[in-house]
XYZ file of C-alpha atoms in Angstrom:
750
model
C 15.983 27.071 -23.379
C 16.196 23.503 -21.372
C 20.315 22.478 -21.777
C 20.197 19.087 -20.927
C 18.448 15.576 -21.620
C 17.534 12.669 -19.586
C 17.614 8.853 -19.852
C 16.143 6.975 -17.750
C 17.423 3.081 -18.071
C 16.217 -0.084 -17.356
C 18.629 -3.030 -18.150
C 17.979 -5.237 -15.269
C 16.729 -7.804 -17.699
C 19.192 -8.365 -20.062
C 20.835 -10.383 -16.877
C 17.919 -13.612 -17.510
C 19.934 -14.317 -20.816
C 23.724 -13.618 -18.731
C 24.298 -10.392 -19.775
C 25.677 -7.461 -17.617
C 26.426 -4.298 -17.668
C 30.159 -3.695 -17.874
C 30.490 0.179 -18.551
C 29.970 3.477 -20.074
C 32.185 4.476 -22.824
C 33.435 7.897 -22.745
C 32.523 8.772 -19.974
C 31.332 6.964 -16.388
C 27.526 6.658 -14.840
C 26.114 5.141 -12.242
C 22.513 3.884 -11.806
C 19.777 4.708 -13.521
C 20.253 7.844 -14.472
C 22.338 9.375 -17.685
C 22.146 13.439 -19.019
C 22.996 14.090 -21.911
C 23.714 18.113 -23.362
C 20.805 18.912 -25.658
C 22.625 21.837 -27.340
C 25.794 20.501 -28.394
C 25.954 16.502 -30.202
C 26.598 13.920 -27.320
C 26.806 10.125 -26.425
C 27.412 7.502 -24.747
C 27.688 4.208 -25.051
C 26.495 1.338 -22.313
C 28.390 -1.728 -23.213
C 26.843 -5.155 -22.381
C 28.232 -8.980 -22.584
C 28.179 -12.569 -21.817
C 31.748 -13.290 -21.643
C 30.518 -17.254 -21.751
C 28.877 -16.886 -24.614
C 31.395 -14.858 -25.787
C 28.443 -12.011 -27.432
C 28.727 -8.167 -26.507
C 26.615 -5.412 -27.619
C 26.318 -1.597 -27.167
C 23.532 0.470 -26.622
C 24.098 4.373 -27.717
C 22.286 7.057 -25.913
C 22.619 10.260 -27.662
C 21.522 13.444 -29.023
C 22.319 15.464 -31.905
C 21.129 19.249 -33.147
C 18.094 18.387 -30.388
C 17.058 15.071 -31.285
C 17.983 12.110 -28.912
C 18.105 8.929 -30.564
C 18.971 5.212 -29.460
C 21.117 2.642 -31.310
C 22.540 -0.864 -30.929
C 25.924 -2.109 -32.153
C 27.099 -5.825 -31.711
C 30.249 -7.571 -31.882
C 30.665 -9.745 -35.581
C 33.061 -11.681 -34.815
C 33.752 -14.145 -32.589
C 36.211 -12.932 -29.817
C 39.205 -14.885 -29.254
C 39.330 -15.719 -25.799
C 37.180 -14.713 -23.065
C 39.367 -11.882 -22.013
C 39.013 -9.244 -24.257
C 38.375 -6.099 -23.557
C 35.035 -4.275 -23.419
C 36.262 -0.640 -23.867
C 37.404 -2.066 -26.873
C 34.682 -2.946 -28.005
C 32.811 0.300 -26.436
C 35.398 2.487 -28.724
C 34.819 0.733 -31.731
C 30.477 0.895 -31.198
C 31.420 4.860 -30.020
C 32.895 5.561 -33.096
C 30.652 3.406 -35.217
C 27.365 5.425 -34.134
C 29.051 8.875 -33.632
C 29.843 8.829 -37.327
C 26.544 7.986 -37.930
C 24.996 10.055 -35.753
C 22.979 12.456 -37.717
C 21.431 9.267 -39.520
C 20.446 7.905 -36.028
C 18.499 10.679 -34.981
C 16.585 11.118 -38.684
C 15.503 8.076 -38.171
C 14.671 8.480 -34.745
C 12.701 11.881 -35.477
C 11.398 10.440 -39.038
C 9.774 7.322 -36.977
C 8.455 9.633 -34.351
C 7.094 12.067 -37.053
C 5.430 9.142 -38.886
C 3.700 7.104 -36.156
C 2.017 11.423 -34.868
C 0.944 12.136 -37.990
C -0.653 9.227 -38.856
C -2.679 8.995 -34.919
C -2.794 12.983 -34.393
C -6.593 12.215 -34.127
C -5.989 9.732 -31.458
C -4.243 12.676 -29.052
C -7.473 14.998 -29.697
C -9.821 12.426 -28.465
C -7.766 11.664 -25.647
C -8.001 14.589 -24.762
C -11.526 15.262 -25.198
C -12.518 12.573 -23.095
C -9.984 13.097 -20.823
C -11.454 16.874 -20.288
C -7.649 17.553 -19.789
C -6.749 20.465 -22.028
C -3.101 20.076 -21.505
C -3.361 16.827 -23.295
C -3.378 18.581 -26.537
C -0.398 20.936 -25.561
C 2.366 18.287 -27.192
C 1.121 15.545 -28.590
C 4.950 13.843 -28.471
C 4.221 14.379 -24.360
C 0.942 12.732 -24.144
C 1.684 9.770 -25.735
C 2.173 6.084 -24.188
C 3.514 5.040 -27.668
C 7.455 3.597 -27.295
C 9.997 2.405 -30.023
C 11.373 -0.907 -30.103
C 14.630 -1.492 -32.095
C 15.991 -4.940 -32.458
C 19.333 -7.094 -33.046
C 19.759 -9.841 -33.664
C 23.200 -11.064 -31.689
C 25.480 -13.038 -34.238
C 26.183 -16.954 -33.415
C 22.940 -17.320 -30.855
C 18.727 -17.095 -30.845
C 19.191 -13.812 -28.759
C 18.111 -10.676 -29.532
C 18.893 -7.742 -27.435
C 15.908 -4.780 -27.400
C 15.469 -1.721 -26.605
C 12.292 -0.012 -25.903
C 12.676 3.736 -25.583
C 9.804 6.460 -25.008
C 9.255 10.021 -23.946
C 7.553 10.698 -20.341
C 8.838 14.099 -21.190
C 9.490 16.425 -23.835
C 12.871 16.082 -23.641
C 13.138 13.379 -21.255
C 13.405 10.189 -21.627
C 12.369 6.026 -20.761
C 15.034 3.325 -22.340
C 14.636 -0.573 -21.344
C 17.573 -2.805 -22.345
C 16.232 -6.096 -23.211
C 17.784 -9.448 -24.148
C 14.757 -12.020 -25.837
C 14.590 -15.361 -27.685
C 14.686 -15.127 -31.102
C 14.664 -17.332 -33.613
C 15.339 -15.416 -36.845
C 13.820 -13.555 -39.353
C 13.812 -10.428 -37.403
C 13.729 -6.944 -38.002
C 15.982 -4.093 -37.069
C 18.397 -2.430 -35.855
C 17.750 0.640 -37.984
C 13.894 0.198 -38.945
C 11.540 0.538 -35.724
C 8.565 -0.811 -34.091
C 5.964 1.110 -31.957
C 4.294 -0.862 -29.216
C 2.549 1.210 -26.333
C 3.535 1.374 -22.356
C 1.790 3.258 -19.886
C 4.153 6.170 -18.642
C 3.369 7.944 -15.426
C 0.419 7.137 -12.691
C 0.756 3.278 -10.465
C 3.949 2.355 -10.068
C 4.642 -0.748 -12.111
C 6.363 -3.791 -12.216
C 8.584 -2.345 -15.572
C 7.261 -1.308 -18.609
C 2.802 -2.261 -19.159
C 0.344 -1.426 -21.215
C -2.744 -1.728 -19.846
C -5.815 -2.546 -21.073
C -8.982 0.374 -21.995
C -11.052 -1.136 -20.119
C -14.964 0.648 -19.071
C -14.557 1.688 -15.229
C -12.515 3.979 -13.731
C -11.542 4.813 -10.361
C -8.425 6.147 -8.520
C -5.464 4.474 -6.641
C -3.599 6.035 -4.490
C -4.594 9.305 -6.525
C -4.260 7.757 -9.988
C -6.631 7.605 -12.555
C -6.540 3.663 -13.450
C -9.232 1.651 -15.484
C -10.070 -1.778 -14.610
C -12.922 -4.217 -15.819
C -15.735 -5.775 -14.031
C -14.658 -9.002 -13.127
C -17.884 -9.428 -10.490
C -18.773 -13.011 -12.289
C -15.909 -14.946 -11.724
C -12.960 -15.873 -8.953
C -10.310 -13.864 -10.399
C -6.959 -13.093 -8.179
C -4.115 -10.908 -8.237
C -0.969 -12.489 -10.931
C -3.976 -14.504 -13.021
C -2.622 -14.498 -16.657
C -3.303 -15.884 -19.912
C -4.578 -15.339 -23.445
C -7.198 -12.635 -24.137
C -8.992 -13.276 -27.615
C -11.840 -10.207 -28.654
C -12.062 -8.727 -25.265
C -12.397 -12.279 -23.691
C -9.429 -13.236 -21.055
C -8.614 -17.136 -20.820
C -7.183 -17.991 -17.226
C -4.200 -20.002 -17.596
C -1.995 -19.859 -14.490
C -1.443 -17.752 -11.351
C 2.386 -16.537 -11.615
C 2.233 -17.262 -7.692
C 1.275 -20.361 -8.293
C 4.097 -21.173 -10.647
C 6.407 -19.756 -8.145
C 6.033 -22.630 -5.925
C 7.831 -24.647 -9.314
C 10.538 -23.053 -9.474
C 10.959 -23.058 -5.853
C 11.095 -19.353 -5.244
C 10.234 -18.155 -1.855
C 6.706 -16.935 -2.487
C 6.745 -15.982 1.680
C 9.383 -13.674 0.281
C 8.682 -9.929 1.506
C 9.655 -8.423 -2.273
C 6.620 -10.554 -3.811
C 4.866 -8.989 -0.902
C 1.247 -6.881 -2.971
C 0.926 -3.722 -2.195
C -2.515 -2.067 -0.815
C -3.415 1.381 -2.301
C -6.643 3.434 -1.147
C -9.319 3.532 -3.580
C -10.991 7.212 -4.214
C -13.651 8.002 -7.124
C -12.827 10.069 -10.197
C -14.025 13.549 -9.202
C -13.836 14.733 -12.541
C -16.704 12.702 -13.111
C -19.077 12.165 -10.249
C -18.959 14.957 -7.709
C -21.348 13.927 -5.527
C -19.427 11.141 -3.346
C -16.447 13.753 -1.604
C -18.530 13.651 1.876
C -18.151 9.835 1.849
C -15.111 8.656 3.526
C -15.664 4.924 2.729
C -17.269 5.025 -0.522
C -15.544 4.838 -3.864
C -17.353 5.350 -7.582
C -16.618 3.098 -10.071
C -17.182 5.418 -13.257
C -18.597 3.308 -16.492
C -17.133 5.459 -19.421
C -20.001 4.367 -22.190
C -22.712 4.088 -20.175
C -24.873 4.636 -16.272
C -23.733 1.179 -14.431
C -21.370 2.938 -11.745
C -20.813 1.212 -8.945
C -20.632 2.291 -5.719
C -17.803 0.353 -3.345
C -17.403 0.619 0.085
C -14.823 0.365 1.717
C -12.448 -0.573 -1.149
C -8.702 -1.204 -1.202
C -6.514 -2.376 -3.935
C -4.531 -4.657 -4.797
C -1.659 -4.450 -6.650
C 1.741 -6.309 -7.884
C 5.200 -4.962 -6.123
C 7.080 -3.338 -8.478
C 10.632 -3.523 -7.113
C 12.965 -4.958 -8.997
C 12.592 -8.773 -7.655
C 8.906 -8.394 -9.282
C 10.356 -7.289 -12.578
C 12.995 -10.187 -12.595
C 10.795 -12.587 -11.831
C 7.958 -11.543 -14.507
C 10.880 -11.691 -16.845
C 11.413 -15.369 -15.739
C 7.835 -15.764 -17.306
C 8.550 -14.567 -20.269
C 9.389 -17.409 -22.937
C 6.806 -19.224 -21.416
C 4.119 -16.009 -21.157
C 4.940 -14.741 -24.446
C 1.782 -12.956 -25.589
C -0.262 -13.407 -22.147
C -1.713 -11.050 -20.348
C -1.532 -10.255 -16.840
C -3.719 -9.023 -13.847
C -1.980 -6.400 -11.778
C -4.231 -4.786 -9.482
C -7.638 -6.200 -7.854
C -10.399 -4.157 -6.319
C -11.797 -5.687 -3.124
C -14.430 -4.064 -1.207
C -16.971 -5.310 1.638
C -20.367 -4.591 -0.654
C -21.000 -2.827 -4.157
C -23.862 -1.701 -5.915
C -25.297 0.003 -9.107
C -25.702 4.289 -8.680
C -26.997 6.702 -10.702
C -25.041 9.503 -12.209
C -25.710 11.630 -9.032
C -24.325 8.843 -7.002
C -27.564 7.767 -6.029
C -28.200 4.276 -5.217
C -30.832 2.361 -7.994
C -32.988 -0.348 -6.699
C -32.861 -3.174 -9.784
C -32.499 -6.899 -10.165
C -29.056 -5.826 -11.833
C -26.749 -9.345 -12.062
C -23.662 -7.243 -10.851
C -25.759 -7.232 -7.288
C -23.462 -9.119 -4.537
C -26.318 -10.794 -3.314
C -26.975 -13.032 -7.128
C -24.698 -15.152 -7.136
C -21.594 -12.743 -6.981
C -18.019 -14.721 -6.056
C -16.376 -14.148 -1.871
C -12.690 -15.099 -1.901
C -13.507 -14.543 2.189
C -16.830 -13.705 3.445
C -17.838 -10.636 2.695
C -15.271 -9.632 1.276
C -15.688 -9.067 -2.762
C -13.290 -8.485 -5.929
C -15.883 -6.493 -8.695
C -12.756 -5.023 -10.184
C -9.048 -5.794 -12.076
C -7.004 -4.673 -14.192
C -5.247 -5.821 -17.057
C -1.905 -5.319 -18.506
C 0.718 -6.604 -21.021
C 4.547 -6.746 -19.738
C 6.362 -5.345 -21.902
C 8.869 -7.999 -21.403
C 6.522 -11.080 -22.341
C 5.703 -9.264 -25.847
C 7.202 -10.598 -28.857
C 8.175 -9.367 -31.925
C 6.720 -10.789 -34.495
C 8.919 -11.795 -37.453
C 9.945 -9.669 -40.115
C 7.644 -9.977 -43.521
C 10.723 -8.652 -45.508
C 13.466 -10.487 -44.054
C 11.720 -13.978 -44.507
C 10.674 -13.063 -48.579
C 14.742 -12.052 -48.836
C 15.442 -15.644 -47.408
C 13.032 -17.270 -49.800
C 14.030 -15.230 -51.980
C 17.693 -16.116 -52.066
C 17.137 -19.623 -51.568
C 14.479 -20.102 -54.577
C 17.135 -18.377 -56.756
C 20.072 -20.572 -55.713
C 17.674 -24.022 -56.618
C 17.091 -22.141 -59.843
C 20.881 -21.997 -59.946
C 22.001 -25.323 -58.572
C 18.769 -27.268 -59.593
C 18.909 -30.322 -58.681
C 17.654 -29.813 -54.531
C 14.645 -30.402 -53.294
C 11.816 -28.208 -54.061
C 9.102 -28.867 -56.297
C 9.149 -25.712 -57.880
C 13.052 -25.925 -59.094
C 13.848 -29.275 -61.690
C 16.727 -30.599 -63.330
C 15.443 -29.646 -66.508
C 15.531 -25.569 -65.332
C 16.739 -23.096 -68.794
C 19.700 -21.462 -69.429
C 17.934 -18.053 -69.244
C 16.451 -18.882 -64.972
C 20.290 -19.980 -64.417
C 21.497 -16.742 -65.942
C 19.108 -14.543 -63.956
C 20.328 -16.870 -60.919
C 23.539 -15.747 -61.344
C 22.975 -12.023 -61.990
C 20.626 -11.976 -58.998
C 24.148 -13.749 -56.601
C 26.341 -11.041 -58.449
C 24.696 -7.958 -57.826
C 23.791 -9.638 -54.074
C 27.918 -9.778 -53.578
C 28.031 -6.836 -55.193
C 30.128 -8.573 -58.623
C 28.757 -6.308 -60.579
C 31.679 -3.474 -60.176
C 34.050 -5.552 -58.561
C 35.019 -7.162 -61.624
C 36.404 -3.937 -62.247
C 38.864 -4.278 -59.824
C 39.525 -8.361 -59.743
C 38.278 -9.179 -62.473
C 35.310 -12.054 -63.857
C 34.468 -14.195 -61.188
C 33.179 -17.575 -62.716
C 31.922 -19.658 -59.701
C 27.952 -19.256 -60.486
C 28.698 -20.106 -63.921
C 30.580 -23.347 -62.899
C 28.206 -24.254 -59.710
C 25.334 -25.789 -61.692
C 27.996 -27.896 -64.249
C 29.224 -29.696 -60.227
C 26.454 -32.151 -60.186
C 25.767 -35.239 -62.063
C 23.669 -38.141 -61.383
C 25.389 -41.077 -62.796
C 27.448 -42.932 -59.616
C 25.428 -45.991 -58.618
C 26.794 -45.448 -54.758
C 25.755 -42.307 -54.743
C 22.547 -43.407 -55.942
C 21.801 -46.026 -52.866
C 23.317 -43.092 -50.685
C 20.672 -41.132 -51.549
C 17.426 -43.622 -51.355
C 19.308 -44.532 -48.160
C 18.337 -40.422 -46.812
C 15.304 -40.076 -48.479
C 13.757 -43.429 -46.280
C 14.737 -41.061 -43.499
C 12.617 -38.188 -44.625
C 15.810 -35.766 -45.040
C 17.056 -35.090 -48.974
C 13.827 -34.969 -51.383
C 15.223 -35.393 -54.548
C 19.215 -34.589 -53.410
C 21.849 -33.797 -55.754
C 24.497 -36.148 -56.725
C 28.063 -35.109 -56.775
C 31.044 -37.265 -59.462
C 34.492 -37.351 -57.645
C 35.393 -35.576 -61.632
C 33.179 -33.135 -60.356
C 34.133 -32.777 -56.294
C 37.684 -32.126 -57.681
C 37.059 -29.870 -59.959
C 35.049 -27.810 -56.860
C 38.358 -28.339 -54.368
C 40.410 -26.904 -57.348
C 38.336 -23.984 -57.295
C 37.572 -23.523 -53.321
C 41.105 -23.906 -52.850
C 42.188 -21.273 -55.687
C 45.634 -21.475 -56.998
C 48.595 -18.657 -56.468
C 49.768 -19.129 -59.872
C 53.237 -16.948 -60.873
C 52.159 -13.360 -62.332
C 53.678 -14.909 -65.832
C 50.648 -16.585 -66.334
C 48.726 -13.669 -68.952
C 45.760 -16.693 -70.350
C 43.205 -16.417 -67.787
C 39.638 -15.405 -69.406
C 38.863 -13.589 -66.238
C 41.020 -10.598 -66.636
C 40.554 -10.255 -70.088
C 38.372 -7.092 -69.592
C 39.873 -5.725 -66.265
C 43.648 -5.359 -67.057
C 43.029 -2.813 -69.759
C 40.524 -1.344 -68.232
C 42.420 -0.695 -64.772
C 45.509 0.088 -67.296
C 43.380 3.074 -68.754
C 41.841 4.249 -65.302
C 45.289 4.739 -63.759
C 46.435 5.906 -66.766
C 43.429 8.768 -66.463
C 44.331 8.789 -62.461
C 47.654 9.890 -62.640
C 46.786 12.908 -64.478
C 44.939 14.913 -61.592
C 47.003 18.418 -61.893
C 47.353 17.697 -66.013
C 43.237 17.328 -67.167
C 40.922 18.050 -63.617
C 38.396 17.441 -66.039
C 39.067 13.935 -66.930
C 40.816 13.032 -63.201
C 37.200 14.407 -61.916
C 35.277 12.630 -63.660
C 36.946 9.189 -63.504
C 37.479 9.756 -59.621
C 34.071 9.914 -59.456
C 32.864 6.843 -61.320
C 34.871 4.782 -58.413
C 33.440 6.706 -55.853
C 30.556 5.573 -57.030
C 31.803 1.902 -57.670
C 33.537 1.532 -54.625
C 30.373 2.785 -52.598
C 27.813 0.736 -54.388
C 30.246 -1.999 -53.710
C 29.979 -1.274 -49.688
C 26.231 -1.827 -49.907
C 26.493 -5.412 -50.410
C 28.064 -8.644 -49.480
C 30.840 -7.677 -51.231
C 32.129 -4.786 -48.624
C 34.556 -7.096 -47.003
C 36.687 -7.779 -49.972
C 36.536 -4.379 -51.329
C 38.855 -4.191 -47.822
C 41.254 -6.567 -48.574
C 41.608 -5.278 -52.075
C 42.299 -2.048 -50.815
C 44.538 -3.308 -47.817
C 46.521 -4.972 -50.985
C 46.480 -2.362 -52.916
C 47.777 -0.333 -50.109
C 50.552 -2.648 -48.841
C 51.809 -3.490 -52.556
C 52.075 0.664 -53.161
C 54.291 0.305 -49.771
C 56.263 -1.719 -51.506
C 59.158 -0.651 -53.266
C 60.125 -4.172 -55.485
C 58.176 -4.936 -58.662
C 58.730 -8.852 -57.649
C 55.357 -8.937 -56.114
C 54.405 -13.022 -55.207
C 51.201 -11.874 -53.497
C 51.032 -12.021 -49.264
C 48.815 -13.930 -47.135
C 44.945 -13.419 -47.461
C 42.970 -11.398 -44.851
C 39.571 -12.354 -46.055
C 37.646 -14.414 -43.491
C 36.063 -17.442 -45.039
C 36.219 -21.684 -45.028
C 39.286 -22.424 -47.270
C 39.166 -25.879 -46.953
C 35.503 -25.704 -47.308
C 34.191 -29.243 -47.829
C 31.417 -28.163 -50.466
C 29.963 -31.657 -51.015
C 28.808 -31.468 -47.304
C 27.588 -28.507 -47.199
C 25.460 -28.914 -50.094
C 23.859 -31.772 -47.994
C 23.195 -29.917 -45.466
C 21.890 -27.506 -47.129
C 19.420 -30.329 -48.540
C 18.589 -31.887 -45.235
C 17.830 -27.936 -43.521
C 15.381 -27.971 -47.032
C 14.300 -31.085 -46.040
C 13.134 -30.435 -42.450
C 11.697 -27.101 -43.443
C 9.418 -28.401 -46.142
C 7.460 -30.402 -43.639
C 7.782 -28.343 -40.041
C 4.625 -26.708 -39.526
C 5.912 -24.760 -36.271
C 6.294 -20.983 -36.785
C 9.478 -20.657 -34.787
C 11.143 -23.701 -35.769
C 10.711 -22.647 -39.154
C 11.994 -19.132 -38.951
C 15.172 -20.685 -37.021
C 15.381 -23.053 -40.282
C 14.905 -20.240 -42.689
C 18.357 -18.690 -41.185
C 20.079 -21.780 -40.916
C 19.460 -23.331 -45.019
C 19.899 -19.319 -46.313
C 23.153 -18.433 -44.256
C 24.739 -22.260 -45.623
C 23.796 -20.954 -48.596
C 24.897 -17.512 -48.835
C 28.631 -19.169 -46.638
C 28.989 -21.858 -50.153
C 29.011 -18.661 -52.286
C 30.990 -16.498 -50.121
C 34.107 -18.938 -49.746
C 33.801 -19.649 -53.772
C 33.578 -15.956 -54.370
C 36.747 -15.429 -51.898
C 38.654 -18.234 -53.463
C 38.449 -16.947 -56.827
C 39.193 -13.413 -55.572
C 42.742 -14.951 -53.385
C 44.080 -16.230 -57.090
C 42.936 -13.185 -59.285
C 44.065 -10.521 -56.845
C 47.366 -10.737 -57.541
C 47.548 -10.892 -60.957
C 45.616 -8.160 -60.972
C 48.245 -5.969 -58.968
C 51.668 -7.376 -60.897
C 50.114 -6.476 -64.235
C 49.768 -2.986 -63.075
C 52.508 -2.550 -61.556
C 54.735 -4.242 -64.673
C 53.068 -1.343 -66.915
C 54.266 1.224 -65.160
C 51.242 2.890 -63.341
C 52.476 3.279 -59.630
C 51.258 6.922 -59.190
C 47.508 5.754 -61.355
C 47.593 2.746 -58.756
C 48.627 4.793 -55.574
C 46.138 7.405 -56.395
C 42.963 5.384 -56.924
C 44.550 3.295 -54.089
C 43.787 6.746 -52.028
C 40.715 7.291 -53.730
C 39.322 3.365 -52.124
C 40.606 3.877 -48.882
C 39.128 7.785 -48.176
C 35.925 6.112 -49.742
C 35.801 2.894 -47.608
C 36.569 4.967 -44.527
C 35.169 7.577 -42.377
C 36.923 11.112 -43.070
C 36.876 11.964 -39.462
C 40.545 12.096 -37.697
C 41.436 9.924 -35.788
C 38.184 7.196 -36.584
C 40.396 5.067 -38.689
C 38.280 1.532 -39.382
C 35.649 3.099 -39.037
C 33.190 2.245 -42.768
C 31.981 5.751 -44.146
C 28.812 4.313 -45.016
C 26.002 1.985 -42.960
C 24.740 -1.140 -44.771
C 20.719 -1.436 -43.892
C 19.144 -4.171 -41.851
C 18.880 -6.275 -44.880
C 22.816 -6.629 -45.310
C 23.188 -6.290 -41.580
C 21.036 -9.678 -41.386
C 22.782 -11.418 -44.684
C 25.949 -10.935 -43.361
C 24.918 -12.292 -39.483
C 23.564 -15.135 -41.305
C 26.480 -15.955 -43.348
C 29.328 -15.711 -40.883
C 27.056 -17.290 -38.692
C 26.760 -20.797 -40.815
C 30.643 -20.262 -41.413
C 31.073 -21.283 -37.392
C 28.434 -23.754 -37.707
C 26.109 -21.949 -35.342
C 22.098 -23.594 -35.788
C 19.225 -21.584 -34.902
C 17.366 -24.614 -35.413
C 19.382 -26.455 -33.075
C 20.034 -24.168 -30.591
C 16.071 -23.116 -30.204
C 15.373 -27.244 -30.016
C 17.845 -27.131 -26.581
C 15.998 -23.557 -25.651
C 13.074 -25.122 -25.381
C 13.820 -28.794 -23.985
C 15.673 -26.426 -20.689
C 12.418 -24.515 -20.738
C 9.758 -27.976 -20.769
C 12.392 -29.270 -17.740
C 12.104 -26.311 -15.811
C 8.753 -26.237 -15.958
C 7.805 -30.182 -15.849
C 4.665 -30.590 -13.674
C 2.930 -26.969 -14.445
C -0.965 -27.609 -14.765
C -2.087 -25.187 -17.110
C -6.350 -25.000 -16.199
C -8.607 -22.251 -17.706
C -11.112 -20.381 -17.652
C -12.216 -16.988 -19.486
C -13.711 -13.739 -18.574
C -15.025 -11.014 -21.440
C -14.706 -7.491 -20.501
C -18.246 -7.279 -18.145
C -16.731 -10.375 -16.209
C -18.927 -13.030 -18.010
C -17.607 -16.486 -17.441
C -17.154 -18.807 -20.204
C -15.370 -22.297 -18.421
C -14.124 -22.516 -14.486
C -11.270 -24.446 -12.968
C -9.525 -24.596 -9.643
C -8.541 -21.293 -8.928
C -5.586 -20.298 -7.163
C -5.385 -19.855 -3.266
C -5.939 -16.250 -2.413
C -2.217 -14.104 -2.070
C -1.515 -13.076 1.377
C -2.096 -9.371 1.848
C 0.659 -7.184 4.360
């Protein structure tokens, strides 16, 4: 039985966006290999930070009950200073992942099992094709499949990405990267799959070589190559591949000059390899030292190559980072990673005998040579992992759209054609219920009272102010505010009163928002104080409370529950009934300028309506949705700050101290993990949907604009590449030229 599992960690890509590896927790390891115990539960956390941006994330490498897993955790809130001790964050990340290790392992197993079950036929066909019987012994071993998980980092257009795959049963290949992401992405719980080569010829990072019809060996490794003898193809060429056609748009060695990178640096020199035949198929060429046969897997047009050599991209760290430099500009492109050169080539039959034919593949029929009597009949094409972009999450975009549409129904004076000022009451009520469920108000009201923010919001809009109409017309001429709201002074004062709240004395008992909750809490405390006298009643009531609390933790109201629990606990520690409230710990803007927020939402929606660029759409969708959620959050929190002290005061005046203390204990035990020493770690883990909603909401709270960050990043990228001339020619899988341009100069082979 194996007692250890090994993970090979590649982290250099993260440095491109200013992230550095700070260290590991709880134990140290150096280099790129970490060993985990597969006999016991094990976990190591690797912390990365961009201190200038105040951004931290941690990658957990774990093993649980024989299943390896990885997960990403980020620091949600902006650090107070740059001198944050990464160890504190590392410990918090470790505790969070350790508590959820069973979920992480199960999640990884389900993704692996689902993929392998759906694609079992692929493994069988591959084993038959390659005639390697050992390939069918362990499907997880033979697959090139890697799993990708992302975590969009707060206050940025960056996403931490982890690519995870196996090269043996208990050995894992893990690549940590940071990529540009405009938003509306997936993860970190849900994963996608991608393909990368395992084993074989050394590559500059994870690569997925395109399936091609010819087989050769380079330094003993089998590679797939495509015929490119009909055009001038060079190592480092890149372009798009559509329907089997590679459309060349540039060469990375040419682009190095634009970036003032010394292409004469030995780190960037290509690697030369010996070329031989795959003798599993061509047995009659073993005694021909200077001849290699390129075996055609789907026909009989095999090619014999004389004095062949392979020229490949170097696989060192410097070159890997070079490819990362091109990742934004060349996202989705394919790259020529190897070219095959020879002094002569011709067609042979399956017995390696030369065929006399006027076939176009013969070098005397217009074939291109890079140098006199040096031909390049083949090349290998691959998709670098760092050039691959994760597709936007359809579910996330639909969720954001749903939030916007419900907000416009709740607040009908916004700029969407589908929502009008005459929205009926039923539609408004449905929208109010939608947001109530989103923030967990259905059960939160059982502890603080009725939240009326969504009922009051529609009444804040009026359209009878001439001065406002003039300002709106001016804004409409700029194309920013189609059909914007008009806010009168009276409504603005009402809105301010709602957001700021009013900590009235506990003597005020006429608030209608407490009519239901106070008697309910009184009865609940009376029941919970009967723990030893009426155990069945107690157990039933406790189960109801726990169900409500766990439901709240799965919504955007989780932080409100934390505030309520802390308030109840702090009040329980006091002995005086003269409690008048304490400073609120909820993070929200107590001086929120609501009309300005609404106008910003309108302006951003106007931009979104006319934007056609998908990345800009994704960024704007995040910005608009985040501001809507932040507006709702501030309104709810203001009411909570107003209502909660009255609830606590009432319960103490009614002498429910014993039941009150019991309910507080249930709150604390439900909210936090039960394990000793893990105080502050939530016992439940909201899924990806809630994680992204929280991130966009709090990003809006610190006025982060994904759209502005995206435009700034594009401007910087454009300035970096100013002067690039993007030529293009096309090549299909058989080497047919569709169009031509000047080709890159020859790369020196050393």
